[in-house]
Amino acid sequence: MCGIVAGIAQRNVVPILIEGLKRLEYRGYDSAGLAVIDQGEIYRKRELGKVKGLEALIAADPIQGMIGIAHTRWATHGKPSTQNAHPHISSQKVAVVHNGIIENHDRLRTSLQQNGYQFTSETDTEVVVHKIAEQLAIDNDLLAAVKSTLPHLEGAYALGVMYSDRPDTLIACRKGSPLVIGVGIGEFFIASDIAALLPVTQRFIFLEDGDVAELTIDNLVIYDKDGARVERPVVESQLKADSVDKGKYRHFMLKEIYEQAWAVSETLEGRFIGNRLQDSAFGHQAAEVFDQIKSVQILACGTSYHAGLVARYWFEKLARVPCSIEVASEFRYRNPVISPDTLVVTISQSGETADTLAALQEAKKLGVKHSLVICNAPESSLVRESDLVMMTRAGPEIGVASTKAFTTQLVALLMLVIAVGRRFSLTKEWEELIVSELFGLPGNIEKVLQLDETIEQLSQRFADKQNALFLGRGTHYPIAMEGALKLKEISYIHAEAYPAGELKHGPLALIDAEMPVVTVAPNNNLLEKLKSNIQEVSARGGQLIVFMDGALGESDDENVQIIKMPSVANIISPIIYTIPLQLLSYHVAVLKGTDVDQPRNLAKSVTVE
Ligand code: G6P
């Protein structure tokens, strides 16, 4: 989703902004642009496509400046085009980059046009820059003009604003979309996330909703939503610039798949005393909160939603904790019935997903007293708005298709099942078993990664296919969903997941030799049922690929290919069976030559509705 980088310094900021844009590429975008002020004039370059195209454009016709704003655009209003790319400029004097959506842009556009402003793009953003220019004509003060523009804007925004008559001042503001300030020595930067600024600083200020900041080379003043001057803490990040590097891997996604054993260990680290999970792993008031809750409501989107689906099985089956789960974008508008003693659990790798954030706010409005987030981004909006927090510590995940964030979410959720479940009917034996399996998980992940070559070969069977079906049962149904999502996200093959018992109620009609059917079939109490489902597919000429640690029986069926999995305990098998599905989608995408890390039309951090 759109990314902002901007800065004010005593050196040319163009290379810093270009590097920052590259580091935001993972968020997903379709065009990029940059503007600087040099000798009192605004110079702008924009390009459809990748940041390297913009970089080449600037190399061919260099621009420079000690203040600049830059942007990667993910189209919402108006197609991807150079014309629609940011920064947008008004009256040759004001330039703006924007992340978010201005919902009342139509109305503002009409009134600005009536006042003589000419629009050169189809974007909602352009109303912001003209509105600021209009206000500037009244009070000729950039900060005042921005402040008086904001009340006119409905929707969500993070903005970077500069004005050619004030090349010493950069304005940053946010409402509903993330924005962070990077604190340098004699320089300040702003960005949508800290990854963009790690080469120049590790000191950050996270703006709060409604904040407006005025930045000069040696001063920073922040005003809160009521206009009062405020101090915001400076946070020292532990991340290094090279922690967002591909290393020896061809793609970030492959690197991140291989990092999962490490990421899981990190997520478990320090949360136990001996074998005993500490309630405080979820925050200081966790014990008190867990003592009061009567049920759990999970809210999430995309891959994180799939993690929640697995957790629902765990909560109810192992601990009899009533657990509901809903896609956040549905929950927020459904006017649901929810009791105040429910623990609302949001799951999000980015911590900035607009729908998840709004669903949490909706739950609070409906009277829910306790919230907990499972998140991979410290200081993100969801972390700040939740009472209890469990960080997944997977490290930066750059590939748009989520991998290590997902498996660490499952680990965090298992810990939550223990902490909440022991207040319901989770037995001591089960608790001990889960803990010991969690401790053994990194080793089992290493084992399953050894299947990489086998899966690479298998991927050839998918390269010319248009469709694929994924089947699973129980906790492995959401894993089948996640496998299907991965395949469609990065290889653009249409893939659907079904709980295997539903096959005969529709999808069986799709089965023929052109339809690969991927089946997740660990050796558990549902295996016999699943075997019947496998037979139903095979009898109709379907091409089955079965991931299993048991045996199929009398199978020398040429329609069936079995991928032998390591035997692991049922409790952690959803995590283990995810990994070959990630590898499968990765290798299919590589064969198809798609943009693995930044698949078309998708974004890593979905900060708009
Ligand atoms: C986007 C990402 C997915 C992610 C989903 C939810 O679609 O591409 O990988 O699962 O958003 O994001 P969240 O950050 O809330 O987990």
Coordinates of C-alpha atoms and ligand atoms in Angstrom, one line a residue:
M1 CA 0.0 0.0 0.0
C2 CA 1.1 3.6 -0.5
G3 CA 4.4 4.5 1.1
I4 CA 5.7 7.9 2.2
V5 CA 9.4 8.9 2.7
A6 CA 10.4 12.5 3.1
G7 CA 13.2 14.5 4.7
I8 CA 14.7 17.8 5.6
A9 CA 18.5 17.9 6.0
Q10 CA 21.7 19.8 5.3
R11 CA 22.6 17.4 2.4
N12 CA 20.9 16.3 -0.8
V13 CA 18.0 14.1 0.3
V14 CA 17.3 12.5 -3.1
P15 CA 19.5 9.3 -2.6
I16 CA 18.0 8.9 0.9
L17 CA 14.5 9.1 -0.4
I18 CA 15.2 6.7 -3.3
E19 CA 16.7 4.2 -0.9
G20 CA 13.7 4.7 1.4
L21 CA 11.3 4.1 -1.4
K22 CA 13.1 0.8 -2.2
R23 CA 12.7 -0.3 1.3
L24 CA 9.0 0.4 1.2
E25 CA 8.6 -1.6 -2.1
Y26 CA 7.5 -4.6 -0.1
R27 CA 4.3 -2.8 0.9
G28 CA 3.1 -3.1 -2.7
Y29 CA 2.7 -0.3 -5.3
D30 CA 2.3 0.5 -8.9
S31 CA 4.1 3.8 -9.4
A32 CA 6.6 6.1 -7.7
G33 CA 7.5 9.7 -7.5
L34 CA 9.7 12.3 -5.8
A35 CA 9.8 16.1 -5.5
V36 CA 12.4 18.4 -4.0
I37 CA 12.7 22.2 -3.5
D38 CA 15.9 23.6 -5.0
Q39 CA 16.5 27.4 -5.3
G40 CA 12.9 28.1 -4.3
E41 CA 11.5 25.9 -7.1
I42 CA 9.8 22.5 -6.9
Y43 CA 11.2 19.8 -9.1
R44 CA 9.3 16.6 -9.5
K45 CA 9.9 13.2 -11.2
R46 CA 7.3 10.4 -11.4
E47 CA 7.3 7.0 -13.1
L48 CA 4.8 4.2 -13.6
G49 CA 6.2 0.9 -12.4
K50 CA 9.1 0.2 -10.2
V51 CA 11.3 2.5 -8.1
K52 CA 14.3 1.6 -10.2
G53 CA 12.5 3.2 -13.2
L54 CA 12.2 6.4 -11.1
E55 CA 15.9 6.1 -10.2
A56 CA 16.9 5.8 -13.8
L57 CA 14.8 8.8 -14.7
I58 CA 16.5 10.9 -12.0
A59 CA 20.0 9.6 -13.1
A60 CA 19.3 10.7 -16.6
D61 CA 18.1 14.1 -15.6
P62 CA 19.3 14.7 -12.0
I63 CA 17.4 16.8 -9.4
Q64 CA 18.6 17.6 -5.9
G65 CA 17.4 19.4 -2.8
M66 CA 17.8 19.5 0.9
I67 CA 14.1 19.0 1.4
G68 CA 12.1 16.4 -0.5
I69 CA 9.0 14.2 -0.4
A70 CA 8.7 10.8 -2.1
H71 CA 6.0 8.2 -2.5
T72 CA 5.1 4.8 -3.8
R73 CA 1.4 4.7 -4.9
W74 CA -1.0 1.8 -4.7
A75 CA -3.9 2.9 -6.9
T76 CA -7.3 3.4 -5.2
H77 CA -8.7 6.4 -7.0
G78 CA -7.6 6.5 -10.6
K79 CA -5.6 4.0 -12.5
P80 CA -1.9 3.4 -12.1
S81 CA -0.3 6.1 -14.3
T82 CA 2.4 8.7 -14.1
Q83 CA -0.3 11.4 -14.0
N84 CA -1.8 9.9 -10.9
A85 CA 1.5 9.2 -9.2
H86 CA 2.4 11.4 -6.2
P87 CA 3.7 14.0 -5.3
H88 CA 0.8 16.2 -6.3
I89 CA 1.5 19.9 -6.8
S90 CA -0.7 23.0 -6.6
S91 CA 0.0 26.4 -7.9
Q92 CA 3.7 25.4 -8.6
K93 CA 4.3 26.0 -4.9
V94 CA 2.8 23.3 -2.7
A95 CA 3.6 19.6 -3.0
V96 CA 2.0 16.7 -1.1
V97 CA 2.4 12.9 -0.7
H98 CA -0.5 11.0 0.9
N99 CA -1.3 7.6 2.2
G100 CA -5.0 6.8 2.9
I101 CA -8.3 7.8 1.3
I102 CA -10.0 11.1 1.4
E103 CA -13.7 10.0 1.4
N104 CA -15.2 13.4 0.6
H105 CA -12.9 14.1 -2.3
D106 CA -15.7 14.5 -4.8
R107 CA -17.3 17.3 -2.9
L108 CA -14.0 19.1 -2.3
R109 CA -13.0 18.7 -5.9
T110 CA -16.2 20.4 -7.1
S111 CA -15.7 23.4 -4.7
L112 CA -12.0 23.7 -5.5
Q113 CA -12.7 23.6 -9.3
Q114 CA -15.3 26.4 -8.8
N115 CA -12.6 28.4 -7.1
G116 CA -10.4 28.0 -10.1
Y117 CA -8.1 25.1 -9.2
Q118 CA -7.3 22.8 -12.1
F119 CA -7.0 19.1 -11.5
T120 CA -4.4 17.1 -13.4
S121 CA -5.0 13.7 -11.9
E122 CA -8.0 11.4 -11.0
T123 CA -6.7 11.0 -7.4
D124 CA -8.5 11.8 -4.1
T125 CA -5.1 13.2 -3.0
E126 CA -5.1 16.2 -5.3
V127 CA -7.9 17.9 -3.4
V128 CA -5.6 18.0 -0.4
V129 CA -2.8 19.9 -2.1
H130 CA -5.2 22.4 -3.7
K131 CA -7.0 22.9 -0.4
I132 CA -3.7 23.7 1.3
A133 CA -2.8 26.1 -1.5
E134 CA -6.2 27.8 -1.1
Q135 CA -5.6 28.2 2.7
L136 CA -2.1 29.5 2.0
A137 CA -3.5 32.2 -0.1
I138 CA -5.5 33.3 3.0
D139 CA -2.9 33.2 5.8
N140 CA 0.5 32.5 4.0
D141 CA 1.7 30.3 6.8
L142 CA 2.3 26.6 5.9
L143 CA 1.6 25.1 9.3
A144 CA -1.6 27.2 9.7
A145 CA -2.7 26.3 6.2
V146 CA -2.3 22.6 6.8
K147 CA -4.0 22.8 10.2
S148 CA -7.0 24.6 8.7
T149 CA -7.2 22.1 5.8
L150 CA -7.4 19.0 8.0
P151 CA -10.9 19.6 9.4
H152 CA -12.2 19.6 5.8
L153 CA -10.8 16.1 5.1
E154 CA -13.0 13.0 5.8
G155 CA -11.3 9.6 5.8
A156 CA -7.8 8.5 6.6
Y157 CA -4.5 10.2 5.8
A158 CA -0.8 10.3 6.4
L159 CA 0.6 13.4 4.7
G160 CA 4.0 15.0 3.9
V161 CA 3.7 18.6 2.8
M162 CA 6.2 21.1 1.5
Y163 CA 6.0 24.7 0.2
S164 CA 8.5 26.3 -2.1
D165 CA 8.4 29.6 -0.2
R166 CA 9.4 27.8 3.0
P167 CA 12.1 25.4 2.0
D168 CA 13.2 25.2 5.6
T169 CA 9.9 23.5 6.7
L170 CA 8.4 20.0 6.2
I171 CA 4.9 19.3 7.6
A172 CA 3.8 15.7 8.6
C173 CA 0.4 14.7 9.9
R174 CA -1.6 11.6 10.3
K175 CA -5.1 10.3 11.0
G176 CA -5.9 6.6 10.6
S177 CA -2.7 5.9 8.5
P178 CA 0.7 5.3 10.0
L179 CA 3.5 7.8 9.9
V180 CA 6.8 7.8 11.8
I181 CA 9.4 10.5 12.2
G182 CA 13.1 9.6 12.0
V183 CA 15.3 11.7 14.2
G184 CA 18.8 12.4 12.8
I185 CA 21.5 14.8 13.8
G186 CA 20.7 18.1 12.2
E187 CA 18.0 16.3 10.0
F188 CA 14.6 14.8 10.3
F189 CA 12.8 12.3 8.1
I190 CA 9.3 10.9 7.9
A191 CA 8.1 7.6 6.6
S192 CA 5.3 5.1 6.5
D193 CA 7.4 2.7 8.5
I194 CA 10.8 2.6 10.1
A195 CA 12.2 0.1 7.5
A196 CA 12.5 3.1 5.1
L197 CA 14.7 5.1 7.4
L198 CA 17.0 2.5 9.0
P199 CA 20.0 3.5 6.8
V200 CA 19.8 7.1 8.3
T201 CA 18.6 6.6 11.8
Q202 CA 17.5 4.2 14.5
R203 CA 15.7 6.8 16.5
F204 CA 12.0 7.2 15.9
I205 CA 9.0 9.1 17.1
F206 CA 5.6 7.5 16.3
L207 CA 3.0 10.1 15.6
E208 CA -0.4 9.6 17.2
D209 CA -3.7 9.9 15.5
G210 CA -4.5 13.5 14.8
D211 CA -0.9 14.7 15.3
V212 CA 0.6 17.5 13.1
A213 CA 4.4 17.9 13.1
E214 CA 6.5 20.8 11.9
L215 CA 10.0 19.8 11.0
T216 CA 13.0 22.0 10.3
I217 CA 16.7 20.9 10.3
D218 CA 17.1 21.6 14.0
N219 CA 13.7 21.6 15.5
L220 CA 10.6 19.5 15.7
V221 CA 7.3 20.6 17.1
I222 CA 4.3 18.3 17.4
Y223 CA 0.7 19.3 18.0
D224 CA -1.9 16.8 19.0
K225 CA -5.5 16.5 17.7
D226 CA -6.6 19.4 19.8
G227 CA -3.8 21.6 18.7
A228 CA -1.9 21.5 21.9
R229 CA 1.9 21.2 21.8
V230 CA 3.0 17.8 22.9
E231 CA 6.2 15.8 23.4
R232 CA 6.2 12.3 22.0
P233 CA 8.8 9.8 23.2
V234 CA 11.8 8.9 21.0
V235 CA 12.1 5.1 20.6
E236 CA 15.4 3.5 19.8
S237 CA 14.9 0.7 17.3
Q238 CA 16.8 -2.6 17.6
L239 CA 16.6 -3.2 13.8
K240 CA 19.6 -2.7 11.6
A241 CA 19.6 -1.5 8.0
D242 CA 20.8 -4.9 6.8
S243 CA 18.0 -6.8 8.6
V244 CA 15.9 -6.1 5.5
D245 CA 18.4 -7.7 3.1
K246 CA 17.8 -10.8 0.9
G247 CA 21.1 -12.4 1.9
K248 CA 22.0 -15.5 -0.1
Y249 CA 18.3 -16.0 -1.1
R250 CA 16.8 -15.3 -4.5
H251 CA 13.7 -13.8 -3.0
F252 CA 12.7 -12.4 0.4
M253 CA 9.9 -14.9 0.5
L254 CA 12.3 -17.9 0.3
K255 CA 14.5 -16.3 3.0
E256 CA 11.5 -15.8 5.2
I257 CA 10.4 -19.4 4.7
Y258 CA 13.8 -20.6 5.8
E259 CA 13.9 -18.2 8.8
Q260 CA 10.9 -19.9 10.4
A261 CA 12.8 -22.1 12.9
W262 CA 14.6 -19.1 14.1
A263 CA 11.5 -16.9 14.2
V264 CA 9.6 -19.5 16.2
S265 CA 12.5 -19.7 18.8
E266 CA 12.5 -16.0 19.1
T267 CA 8.8 -15.9 19.7
L268 CA 9.1 -18.5 22.5
E269 CA 12.1 -16.9 24.0
G270 CA 11.7 -15.6 27.6
R271 CA 8.0 -16.5 27.8
F272 CA 8.5 -19.4 30.1
I273 CA 10.0 -20.1 33.5
G274 CA 11.2 -23.7 33.2
N275 CA 8.2 -25.3 31.4
R276 CA 5.7 -22.8 32.8
L277 CA 4.3 -20.2 30.5
Q278 CA 4.1 -16.9 32.2
D279 CA 0.8 -14.9 32.0
S280 CA 3.0 -11.8 31.9
A281 CA 4.2 -12.8 28.5
F282 CA 1.0 -11.0 27.3
G283 CA 1.5 -7.9 29.5
H284 CA 1.5 -6.9 33.1
Q285 CA -2.3 -7.0 33.6
A286 CA -2.7 -10.3 31.6
A287 CA -3.4 -12.5 34.6
E288 CA -6.1 -10.2 35.9
V289 CA -7.7 -9.9 32.4
F290 CA -7.6 -13.7 31.8
D291 CA -9.3 -14.3 35.1
Q292 CA -12.3 -12.2 34.1
I293 CA -13.0 -13.3 30.5
K294 CA -15.7 -15.8 29.5
S295 CA -15.0 -16.1 25.8
V296 CA -12.7 -15.1 23.0
Q297 CA -13.5 -13.2 19.8
I298 CA -10.8 -13.3 17.1
L299 CA -10.7 -10.5 14.4
A300 CA -8.2 -10.5 11.6
C301 CA -7.8 -10.4 7.8
G302 CA -6.0 -12.5 5.1
T303 CA -3.4 -14.9 6.4
S304 CA -3.8 -13.7 9.9
Y305 CA -7.5 -14.7 9.7
H306 CA -6.4 -18.2 8.8
A307 CA -4.2 -18.3 11.9
G308 CA -7.2 -17.4 13.9
L309 CA -9.3 -20.1 12.3
V310 CA -6.8 -22.7 13.5
A311 CA -6.8 -21.2 17.0
R312 CA -10.6 -21.5 17.2
Y313 CA -10.3 -25.3 17.0
W314 CA -7.6 -25.3 19.7
F315 CA -9.5 -23.0 22.1
E316 CA -12.7 -25.0 21.9
K317 CA -11.4 -28.5 21.5
L318 CA -8.6 -28.4 24.0
A319 CA -9.8 -26.0 26.6
R320 CA -13.6 -25.5 26.0
V321 CA -13.1 -21.8 25.7
P322 CA -16.0 -20.4 23.6
C323 CA -14.3 -18.9 20.6
S324 CA -15.7 -17.0 17.6
I325 CA -13.7 -15.6 14.7
E326 CA -14.7 -13.2 12.0
V327 CA -13.1 -11.4 9.1
A328 CA -12.5 -7.9 10.4
S329 CA -14.1 -6.1 7.4
E330 CA -17.3 -7.9 8.0
F331 CA -17.4 -7.6 11.8
R332 CA -17.0 -3.8 11.7
Y333 CA -20.2 -3.3 9.8
R334 CA -22.4 -6.1 11.1
N335 CA -23.5 -4.6 14.4
P336 CA -22.6 -7.9 16.1
V337 CA -23.7 -9.0 19.6
I338 CA -20.7 -9.3 21.8
S339 CA -20.6 -9.5 25.6
P340 CA -18.3 -7.2 27.6
D341 CA -16.4 -10.1 29.2
T342 CA -15.2 -11.3 25.9
L343 CA -11.5 -11.1 25.1
V344 CA -11.1 -9.5 21.7
V345 CA -8.0 -10.9 20.0
T346 CA -6.8 -9.2 16.9
I347 CA -4.1 -10.9 14.8
S348 CA -2.0 -8.8 12.4
Q349 CA 1.6 -9.0 11.0
S350 CA 1.6 -5.3 10.2
G351 CA -0.4 -3.9 13.1
E352 CA -1.8 -1.4 10.7
T353 CA -4.6 -3.2 8.8
A354 CA -7.3 -0.6 8.6
D355 CA -10.2 -3.1 8.8
T356 CA -8.7 -4.9 11.8
L357 CA -8.1 -1.6 13.6
A358 CA -11.7 -0.5 12.9
A359 CA -13.1 -3.8 14.0
L360 CA -11.2 -3.5 17.4
Q361 CA -12.6 0.0 17.8
E362 CA -16.1 -1.2 17.0
A363 CA -15.8 -4.0 19.6
K364 CA -14.7 -1.4 22.2
K365 CA -17.7 0.8 21.2
L366 CA -19.9 -2.3 21.7
G367 CA -18.7 -2.4 25.3
V368 CA -15.9 -5.0 25.2
K369 CA -13.6 -4.4 28.1
H370 CA -10.5 -6.4 27.1
S371 CA -8.4 -6.6 24.0
L372 CA -5.2 -8.4 23.0
V373 CA -3.2 -8.2 19.9
I374 CA -0.8 -10.7 18.3
C375 CA 1.4 -8.6 16.1
N376 CA 4.8 -8.5 14.4
A377 CA 5.2 -4.7 14.3
P378 CA 6.2 -3.0 17.6
E379 CA 4.7 0.4 18.1
S380 CA 2.1 -0.2 15.4
S381 CA -1.4 1.2 15.8
L382 CA -3.0 -2.1 16.9
V383 CA -0.2 -2.6 19.5
R384 CA -0.9 0.9 20.9
E385 CA -4.7 0.4 20.9
S386 CA -4.7 -3.0 22.7
D387 CA -4.6 -3.7 26.4
L388 CA -2.5 -6.8 26.1
V389 CA 0.2 -7.6 23.5
M390 CA 2.1 -10.6 22.3
M391 CA 4.8 -9.7 19.8
T392 CA 5.6 -12.5 17.3
R393 CA 9.2 -11.4 16.9
A394 CA 9.5 -12.9 13.4
G395 CA 11.7 -10.0 12.3
P396 CA 10.8 -7.8 9.3
E397 CA 8.7 -9.7 6.8
I398 CA 9.3 -8.2 3.3
G399 CA 7.6 -10.7 1.0
V400 CA 4.0 -9.6 0.5
A401 CA 2.9 -13.2 0.9
S402 CA 3.1 -13.8 4.7
T403 CA 5.1 -16.9 5.8
K404 CA 7.1 -16.6 9.0
A405 CA 4.6 -14.1 10.4
F406 CA 1.9 -16.7 10.0
T407 CA 3.7 -19.6 11.7
T408 CA 4.8 -17.4 14.6
Q409 CA 1.2 -16.2 14.9
L410 CA 0.2 -19.9 15.4
V411 CA 2.9 -20.2 18.1
A412 CA 1.6 -17.1 19.9
L413 CA -1.9 -18.4 19.6
L414 CA -0.9 -21.8 21.1
M415 CA 0.6 -19.9 24.0
L416 CA -2.6 -17.9 24.4
V417 CA -4.6 -21.2 24.4
I418 CA -2.5 -22.3 27.3
A419 CA -2.8 -19.0 29.3
V420 CA -6.6 -18.7 28.8
G421 CA -7.3 -22.4 28.6
R422 CA -5.8 -23.2 32.0
R423 CA -8.6 -21.0 33.5
F424 CA -11.1 -23.2 31.6
S425 CA -10.6 -26.9 31.1
L426 CA -7.2 -27.3 29.7
T427 CA -5.6 -30.1 31.6
K428 CA -2.1 -30.0 33.1
E429 CA -1.2 -33.0 30.8
W430 CA -2.2 -31.1 27.7
E431 CA -0.4 -28.0 28.9
E432 CA 2.8 -29.9 29.3
L433 CA 2.4 -31.6 26.0
I434 CA 1.8 -28.3 24.1
V435 CA 4.8 -26.7 25.8
S436 CA 7.1 -29.6 25.0
E437 CA 5.9 -29.7 21.4
L438 CA 6.5 -25.9 21.1
F439 CA 10.0 -26.3 22.3
G440 CA 10.6 -29.1 19.8
L441 CA 9.0 -27.1 17.0
P442 CA 12.1 -25.3 15.5
G443 CA 13.8 -28.8 15.0
N444 CA 10.7 -30.1 13.3
I445 CA 10.6 -27.0 11.0
E446 CA 14.2 -27.7 10.0
K447 CA 13.2 -31.3 9.1
V448 CA 10.3 -30.3 7.0
L449 CA 12.4 -27.7 5.1
Q450 CA 14.5 -30.6 3.8
L451 CA 11.5 -31.3 1.5
D452 CA 12.4 -28.2 -0.5
E453 CA 13.9 -30.1 -3.5
T454 CA 11.1 -32.6 -3.7
I455 CA 8.6 -29.7 -3.7
E456 CA 10.5 -27.8 -6.3
Q457 CA 10.1 -30.8 -8.6
L458 CA 6.4 -31.2 -7.7
S459 CA 5.8 -27.5 -8.6
Q460 CA 6.3 -28.4 -12.3
R461 CA 2.9 -30.1 -12.2
F462 CA 1.3 -26.8 -11.5
A463 CA 3.0 -24.4 -13.9
D464 CA 0.5 -24.9 -16.7
K465 CA -2.6 -25.2 -14.6
Q466 CA -5.3 -22.6 -14.3
N467 CA -6.9 -23.9 -11.1
A468 CA -6.1 -25.9 -8.0
L469 CA -8.1 -27.3 -5.1
F470 CA -6.8 -27.6 -1.6
L471 CA -8.5 -30.0 0.9
G472 CA -8.1 -30.4 4.6
R473 CA -10.1 -31.3 7.7
G474 CA -10.2 -29.9 11.3
T475 CA -7.3 -27.6 12.1
H476 CA -5.9 -28.5 8.6
Y477 CA -8.8 -27.0 6.8
P478 CA -7.5 -23.4 7.5
I479 CA -4.1 -24.7 6.5
A480 CA -5.5 -25.7 3.2
M481 CA -7.1 -22.2 3.0
E482 CA -3.7 -20.7 3.6
G483 CA -2.1 -23.0 1.0
A484 CA -4.7 -21.9 -1.6
L485 CA -4.2 -18.2 -0.6
K486 CA -0.4 -18.4 -1.0
L487 CA -0.8 -20.1 -4.5
K488 CA -3.2 -17.5 -5.8
E489 CA -1.3 -14.5 -4.3
I490 CA 2.0 -15.2 -5.9
S491 CA 1.4 -17.6 -8.9
Y492 CA -2.0 -16.1 -10.0
I493 CA -3.4 -19.6 -10.3
H494 CA -7.0 -19.7 -9.1
A495 CA -7.0 -21.8 -6.0
E496 CA -9.8 -22.7 -3.6
A497 CA -9.8 -24.6 -0.3
Y498 CA -12.6 -26.8 0.9
P499 CA -13.1 -28.8 4.1
A500 CA -12.8 -32.2 2.5
G501 CA -16.2 -33.3 3.8
E502 CA -17.8 -30.7 1.6
L503 CA -16.4 -32.0 -1.6
K504 CA -19.5 -33.9 -2.7
H505 CA -21.6 -30.7 -2.2
G506 CA -20.2 -29.0 -5.2
P507 CA -16.5 -29.0 -5.9
L508 CA -16.5 -32.6 -7.1
A509 CA -18.1 -31.3 -10.3
L510 CA -14.8 -29.5 -11.1
I511 CA -12.6 -32.6 -10.8
D512 CA -10.8 -33.7 -14.0
A513 CA -7.2 -34.4 -15.0
E514 CA -6.6 -30.6 -15.3
M515 CA -7.4 -30.0 -11.6
P516 CA -4.6 -30.7 -9.1
V517 CA -6.0 -31.4 -5.7
V518 CA -3.6 -30.8 -2.9
T519 CA -4.6 -32.6 0.3
V520 CA -3.3 -32.0 3.8
A521 CA -3.6 -35.3 5.4
P522 CA -1.7 -35.8 8.7
N523 CA -2.1 -38.9 10.6
N524 CA -4.9 -37.9 13.0
N525 CA -8.5 -39.0 13.9
L526 CA -9.8 -37.6 10.7
L527 CA -7.4 -39.4 8.4
E528 CA -9.8 -42.3 7.6
K529 CA -12.5 -39.8 6.7
L530 CA -10.1 -37.9 4.5
K531 CA -9.0 -41.2 2.8
S532 CA -12.6 -41.6 1.6
N533 CA -12.5 -38.0 0.2
I534 CA -9.3 -38.8 -1.6
Q535 CA -10.9 -41.9 -3.2
E536 CA -13.8 -39.7 -4.4
V537 CA -11.3 -37.5 -6.2
S538 CA -9.2 -40.3 -7.6
A539 CA -12.2 -42.2 -8.9
R540 CA -13.0 -39.2 -11.1
G541 CA -9.5 -38.9 -12.6
G542 CA -8.4 -35.9 -10.3
Q543 CA -4.7 -35.4 -9.8
L544 CA -4.0 -35.7 -6.1
I545 CA -1.0 -34.5 -4.3
V546 CA -1.2 -35.7 -0.7
F547 CA 1.0 -34.4 2.1
M548 CA 0.9 -37.1 4.8
D549 CA 3.0 -39.0 7.3
G550 CA 0.9 -42.1 7.3
A551 CA 0.0 -44.4 4.4
L552 CA -3.0 -44.3 2.0
G553 CA -3.5 -48.1 2.0
E554 CA -3.6 -50.0 -1.2
S555 CA -2.3 -47.1 -3.2
D556 CA -0.3 -47.5 -6.3
D557 CA -2.8 -45.2 -7.9
E558 CA -1.1 -43.3 -10.6
N559 CA -3.4 -40.3 -10.0
V560 CA -2.0 -39.9 -6.5
Q561 CA 1.4 -38.5 -5.5
I562 CA 2.3 -38.7 -1.9
I563 CA 4.7 -36.3 -0.2
K564 CA 6.0 -38.0 2.9
M565 CA 6.0 -35.6 5.8
P566 CA 7.9 -36.1 9.1
S567 CA 5.7 -37.5 11.9
V568 CA 4.9 -34.8 14.4
A569 CA 2.3 -34.5 17.2
N570 CA -1.1 -33.4 16.1
I571 CA -1.0 -30.2 18.1
I572 CA 1.8 -28.7 16.0
S573 CA 1.0 -30.3 12.7
P574 CA -0.9 -27.3 11.3
I575 CA 2.4 -25.3 11.7
I576 CA 4.5 -28.1 10.1
Y577 CA 2.1 -28.7 7.2
T578 CA 2.0 -25.0 6.3
I579 CA 5.6 -25.0 5.3
P580 CA 5.5 -27.3 2.3
L581 CA 2.5 -25.4 1.0
Q582 CA 4.5 -22.2 1.2
L583 CA 7.4 -23.8 -0.7
L584 CA 5.0 -25.1 -3.3
S585 CA 3.5 -21.7 -4.1
Y586 CA 7.0 -20.2 -4.0
H587 CA 8.4 -22.6 -6.6
V588 CA 5.3 -22.5 -8.8
A589 CA 5.6 -18.7 -8.8
V590 CA 9.3 -18.8 -9.7
L591 CA 8.5 -21.2 -12.6
K592 CA 5.8 -18.9 -13.8
G593 CA 8.1 -15.9 -13.6
T594 CA 5.8 -13.7 -11.5
D595 CA 7.0 -11.0 -9.1
V596 CA 7.3 -13.3 -6.1
D597 CA 8.0 -10.7 -3.4
Q598 CA 5.7 -8.0 -4.8
P599 CA 2.8 -9.7 -6.5
R600 CA 0.6 -7.6 -8.8
N601 CA -2.2 -5.5 -7.1
L602 CA -1.4 -6.7 -3.6
A603 CA 0.0 -4.8 -0.6
K604 CA 1.8 -5.9 2.5
S605 CA 0.3 -3.3 4.8
V606 CA -3.3 -2.6 3.9
T607 CA -3.9 0.8 5.5
V608 CA -7.0 1.7 3.6
E609 CA -10.4 0.0 3.8
Ligands
G6P1 C1 -2.5 -8.1 3.3 C2 -1.2 -8.9 3.2 C3 -1.4 -10.3 3.8 C4 -2.0 -10.2 5.2 C5 -3.2 -9.3 5.2 C6 -3.6 -8.9 6.7 O1 -3.4 -8.7 2.4 O2 -0.7 -9.0 1.9 O3 -0.2 -11.0 3.9 O4 -2.3 -11.4 5.7 O5 -3.0 -8.1 4.6 O6 -2.6 -8.1 7.2 P1 -2.1 -8.1 8.7 O7 -1.0 -7.1 8.7 O8 -3.3 -7.5 9.4 O9 -1.8 -9.4 9.1

